[in-house]
Amino acid sequence: MRKKLILSGILTLIFMFLFAGCKGKGEKANGPRVIKVSHVFQTNEPTHIYISQAADRINERLKGQVEFQVYPNGELPSYKDAIEQVMRGSDFVSVVDPSYIGDYVPDFTALVGPMLYTTYEEYTNVTSSDFVKELKRQAEEKGIKVLSLDFIFGFRHIVTNDIITEPEDLNGVKIRVPASKLWIDTFNALGANPVAMPWSETVSALQQKVIDGTETTYSFMSNSKLYELRKNVALTSHFLGTGGVYISTKVWNSFTDEQRKVIEEEITQAAIDNNKRMAQLDEEFKEDVVAHGMILNDVNLDAFREKTKKVFDEFPGFSPNVYERIIDAKKR
């Protein structure tokens, strides 16, 4: 009897193992395949709102098959760690600046380089160009499927107490920047003294005059009440903040044609909706900071462009003439 019970138990385990093996990768025994979506945006920001909208629509259209679960505020691995999750082939989507896949295909970092764009349309012209299609193909060879590059979250400008109109006005000025080589190189090229620090420390640094100013978007000027600390905004538009959406090619290729079609359609539409809303918000936040006493001034954009061109020549890994190729692509 004891031998029969042992044999019965072994057969049961074998059956369970074989049954589990029949399930698709990432698919739960009693539910859809879960894909976790990670980003660092707050829940009231358009990027989160429209990524969540895309997830809801995907889940509705692929009910019982695939379920996208969105995690905001850096709740899951983000930035470089998130791209590493994608590279490992996890059931995971990263929403982050294109420069983070620039570690694998450097020209993606060039796409968000300094002084390239003056409108959202110029940027989306570039992302739909043959040049970027080739970059996406290179990313796929590395294991990264680019679902979108088009989630825009605004132009960045320089906030100080002094009026900045020419690059020379920045000589020696201590400007807070993110801890990014691209940002640091750009402000060094402009003659400023870039100080890398987290945004969470920026307001206190301005209050204590550890830094002279910062560079940021209208939304951060408004939400952080920078108008209480500095008054002048130089309209440099030196960087355009953008987010891309990335998934493992291994995961992507495991979906059916219909599943891929639905996911691409909804991510694309969400980016379009996001950018329309961002254009509206830019004006609203701009009006708010002006109403609170900030003074906006134009700058000599040609001079700023000339100063920062060398960033494209000197940045590690950029292809020859990448600056000229981007400029050509945005004119389409």
Coordinates of N, CA and C in Angstrom, one line a residue, residues 227-323:
Y227 N 8.5 80.7 -8.7 CA 8.3 82.1 -8.8 C 8.6 82.8 -7.5
E228 N 8.6 82.1 -6.4 CA 8.8 82.7 -5.1 C 10.3 82.8 -4.8
L229 N 11.1 82.2 -5.7 CA 12.6 82.1 -5.5 C 13.4 82.8 -6.6
R230 N 12.9 82.8 -7.8 CA 13.6 83.4 -8.9 C 12.6 84.0 -9.9
K231 N 13.0 85.0 -10.6 CA 12.0 85.8 -11.3 C 12.1 85.7 -12.9
N232 N 13.3 85.5 -13.4 CA 13.5 85.5 -14.8 C 13.6 84.1 -15.4
V233 N 12.9 84.0 -16.6 CA 12.9 82.7 -17.3 C 13.4 83.0 -18.7
A234 N 14.6 82.5 -19.0 CA 15.1 82.6 -20.4 C 14.6 81.4 -21.2
L235 N 13.9 81.8 -22.3 CA 13.2 80.8 -23.1 C 14.1 80.1 -24.1
T236 N 15.0 79.3 -23.5 CA 16.0 78.6 -24.3 C 15.5 77.3 -25.0
S237 N 14.4 76.7 -24.5 CA 13.9 75.4 -25.0 C 15.1 74.5 -25.3
H238 N 16.1 74.5 -24.4 CA 17.4 73.8 -24.7 C 17.2 72.2 -24.7
F239 N 16.2 71.7 -24.0 CA 15.9 70.3 -24.1 C 14.4 70.1 -24.2
L240 N 13.9 69.1 -24.9 CA 12.5 68.7 -25.0 C 12.4 67.4 -24.2
G241 N 11.6 67.5 -23.1 CA 11.4 66.3 -22.3 C 10.5 65.3 -23.0
T242 N 11.0 64.1 -23.2 CA 10.2 63.0 -23.9 C 10.4 61.7 -23.2
G243 N 9.4 60.9 -23.4 CA 9.4 59.5 -22.9 C 9.2 58.5 -24.0
G244 N 9.9 57.4 -23.9 CA 9.6 56.3 -24.9 C 9.0 55.1 -24.1
V245 N 8.5 54.1 -24.9 CA 7.9 52.9 -24.4 C 8.6 51.7 -25.0
Y246 N 9.1 50.9 -24.1 CA 10.0 49.8 -24.6 C 9.6 48.4 -23.9
I247 N 9.7 47.4 -24.7 CA 9.4 46.0 -24.3 C 10.4 45.1 -24.9
S248 N 10.7 44.0 -24.3 CA 11.6 43.0 -24.8 C 11.1 42.4 -26.1
T249 N 12.1 42.3 -27.1 CA 11.7 41.7 -28.4 C 11.3 40.2 -28.2
K250 N 11.8 39.6 -27.2 CA 11.4 38.2 -26.9 C 10.0 38.1 -26.5
V251 N 9.6 39.1 -25.6 CA 8.2 39.1 -25.2 C 7.3 39.5 -26.3
W252 N 7.7 40.5 -27.1 CA 6.9 41.1 -28.2 C 6.7 40.0 -29.2
N253 N 7.7 39.2 -29.6 CA 7.5 38.1 -30.6 C 6.7 37.0 -30.1
S254 N 6.5 36.9 -28.8 CA 5.6 35.8 -28.2 C 4.1 36.2 -28.3
F255 N 3.8 37.4 -28.6 CA 2.4 37.8 -28.8 C 1.9 37.4 -30.2
T256 N 0.6 37.3 -30.3 CA 0.0 37.0 -31.6 C 0.0 38.3 -32.4
D257 N -0.2 38.2 -33.7 CA -0.3 39.3 -34.6 C -1.4 40.3 -34.1
E258 N -2.5 39.7 -33.7 CA -3.6 40.6 -33.2 C -3.3 41.3 -32.0
Q259 N -2.6 40.6 -31.0 CA -2.2 41.3 -29.8 C -1.2 42.4 -30.1
R260 N -0.3 42.2 -31.0 CA 0.7 43.2 -31.3 C 0.0 44.4 -31.9
K261 N -0.9 44.2 -32.8 CA -1.7 45.2 -33.5 C -2.4 46.1 -32.5
V262 N -3.1 45.5 -31.5 CA -3.9 46.2 -30.5 C -3.0 47.1 -29.6
I263 N -1.9 46.5 -29.2 CA -0.9 47.2 -28.3 C -0.3 48.4 -29.0
E264 N 0.1 48.2 -30.3 CA 0.7 49.3 -31.0 C -0.3 50.4 -31.3
E265 N -1.6 50.1 -31.6 CA -2.6 51.1 -31.9 C -2.9 51.9 -30.6
E266 N -3.0 51.3 -29.5 CA -3.4 52.0 -28.3 C -2.2 52.8 -27.7
I267 N -1.0 52.3 -27.8 CA 0.1 53.1 -27.4 C 0.3 54.4 -28.3
T268 N 0.2 54.2 -29.6 CA 0.3 55.3 -30.5 C -0.8 56.4 -30.3
Q269 N -2.0 55.9 -30.1 CA -3.1 56.9 -29.8 C -2.9 57.6 -28.5
A270 N -2.4 56.9 -27.5 CA -2.2 57.5 -26.2 C -1.1 58.6 -26.3
A271 N -0.1 58.4 -27.1 CA 0.9 59.4 -27.3 C 0.4 60.7 -27.9
I272 N -0.5 60.5 -28.9 CA -1.1 61.6 -29.6 C -2.0 62.4 -28.6
D273 N -2.8 61.7 -27.8 CA -3.6 62.4 -26.8 C -2.8 63.1 -25.8
N274 N -1.7 62.5 -25.4 CA -0.8 63.1 -24.4 C -0.2 64.4 -24.9
N275 N 0.2 64.4 -26.1 CA 0.9 65.6 -26.6 C -0.1 66.7 -26.9
K276 N -1.4 66.4 -27.2 CA -2.4 67.5 -27.3 C -2.6 68.1 -26.0
R277 N -2.7 67.3 -24.9 CA -2.9 67.8 -23.6 C -1.7 68.6 -23.1
M278 N -0.5 68.1 -23.4 CA 0.7 68.8 -22.9 C 0.7 70.2 -23.6
A279 N 0.3 70.3 -24.8 CA 0.3 71.7 -25.5 C -0.6 72.6 -24.7
Q280 N -1.7 72.1 -24.3 CA -2.7 72.9 -23.5 C -2.1 73.3 -22.1
L281 N -1.5 72.3 -21.5 CA -0.9 72.5 -20.1 C 0.3 73.5 -20.1
D282 N 1.1 73.4 -21.2 CA 2.2 74.3 -21.3 C 1.7 75.8 -21.2
E283 N 0.6 76.1 -21.9 CA 0.0 77.4 -21.9 C -0.5 77.7 -20.5
E284 N -1.2 76.8 -19.9 CA -1.8 77.0 -18.6 C -0.7 77.3 -17.5
F285 N 0.3 76.5 -17.5 CA 1.4 76.7 -16.5 C 2.2 77.9 -16.8
K286 N 2.4 78.2 -18.1 CA 3.0 79.5 -18.5 C 2.3 80.7 -18.0
E287 N 1.0 80.7 -18.2 CA 0.1 81.8 -17.7 C 0.2 81.9 -16.2
D288 N 0.3 80.8 -15.5 CA 0.3 80.7 -14.0 C 1.6 81.4 -13.5
V289 N 2.8 81.0 -14.1 CA 4.0 81.6 -13.6 C 4.1 83.1 -13.9
V290 N 3.6 83.5 -15.0 CA 3.6 84.9 -15.4 C 2.7 85.7 -14.4
A291 N 1.5 85.1 -14.1 CA 0.6 85.7 -13.1 C 1.2 85.9 -11.8
H292 N 2.2 85.0 -11.4 CA 2.9 85.1 -10.2 C 4.1 85.9 -10.2
G293 N 4.3 86.6 -11.3 CA 5.4 87.6 -11.4 C 6.7 87.2 -12.1
M294 N 6.7 86.0 -12.7 CA 7.9 85.6 -13.5 C 7.9 86.4 -14.8
I295 N 9.1 86.7 -15.2 CA 9.3 87.5 -16.5 C 10.0 86.6 -17.5
L296 N 9.3 86.4 -18.7 CA 9.9 85.6 -19.7 C 10.6 86.4 -20.7
N297 N 11.8 85.9 -21.2 CA 12.5 86.7 -22.2 C 13.1 85.7 -23.2
D298 N 13.0 86.2 -24.5 CA 13.6 85.4 -25.6 C 15.2 85.5 -25.5
V299 N 15.8 84.5 -26.2 CA 17.3 84.4 -26.2 C 17.7 84.3 -27.6
N300 N 19.0 84.5 -27.8 CA 19.6 84.3 -29.1 C 19.8 82.8 -29.4
L301 N 18.8 82.2 -30.0 CA 18.8 80.8 -30.2 C 19.9 80.3 -31.1
D302 N 20.2 81.1 -32.1 CA 21.3 80.7 -33.0 C 22.6 80.6 -32.2
A303 N 22.9 81.6 -31.3 CA 24.1 81.5 -30.6 C 24.2 80.3 -29.6
F304 N 23.0 80.0 -29.0 CA 23.0 78.8 -28.1 C 23.2 77.6 -28.9
R305 N 22.6 77.5 -30.1 CA 22.8 76.3 -31.0 C 24.3 76.1 -31.3
E306 N 24.9 77.2 -31.7 CA 26.3 77.2 -32.1 C 27.2 76.7 -31.0
K307 N 26.9 77.2 -29.8 CA 27.7 76.8 -28.6 C 27.6 75.3 -28.3
T308 N 26.4 74.7 -28.5 CA 26.1 73.4 -28.1 C 26.4 72.3 -29.1
K309 N 26.6 72.7 -30.4 CA 26.9 71.8 -31.4 C 28.0 70.8 -31.1
K310 N 29.0 71.3 -30.4 CA 30.1 70.4 -30.1 C 29.8 69.2 -29.2
V311 N 28.6 69.3 -28.5 CA 28.2 68.2 -27.7 C 28.0 67.0 -28.6
F312 N 27.4 67.2 -29.7 CA 27.1 66.1 -30.6 C 28.4 65.5 -31.2
D313 N 29.4 66.3 -31.4 CA 30.7 65.8 -31.9 C 31.5 65.1 -30.9
E314 N 31.3 65.4 -29.7 CA 32.2 64.9 -28.6 C 31.6 63.8 -27.8
F315 N 30.2 63.7 -27.8 CA 29.6 62.7 -27.0 C 29.9 61.3 -27.4
P316 N 30.3 60.4 -26.4 CA 30.7 59.0 -26.8 C 29.7 58.2 -27.5
G317 N 30.1 57.7 -28.7 CA 29.2 56.7 -29.4 C 28.3 57.3 -30.4
F318 N 28.2 58.7 -30.5 CA 27.3 59.3 -31.5 C 27.9 59.0 -32.9
S319 N 27.1 58.7 -33.8 CA 27.5 58.5 -35.2 C 28.0 59.8 -35.9
P320 N 28.8 59.7 -36.8 CA 29.3 60.9 -37.5 C 28.1 61.7 -38.2
N321 N 28.1 63.0 -38.1 CA 27.1 63.8 -38.7 C 25.7 63.6 -38.1
V322 N 25.6 63.1 -36.9 CA 24.2 62.8 -36.3 C 23.4 64.1 -36.2
Y323 N 24.1 65.2 -35.8 CA 23.4 66.4 -35.6 C 22.7 66.8 -37.0

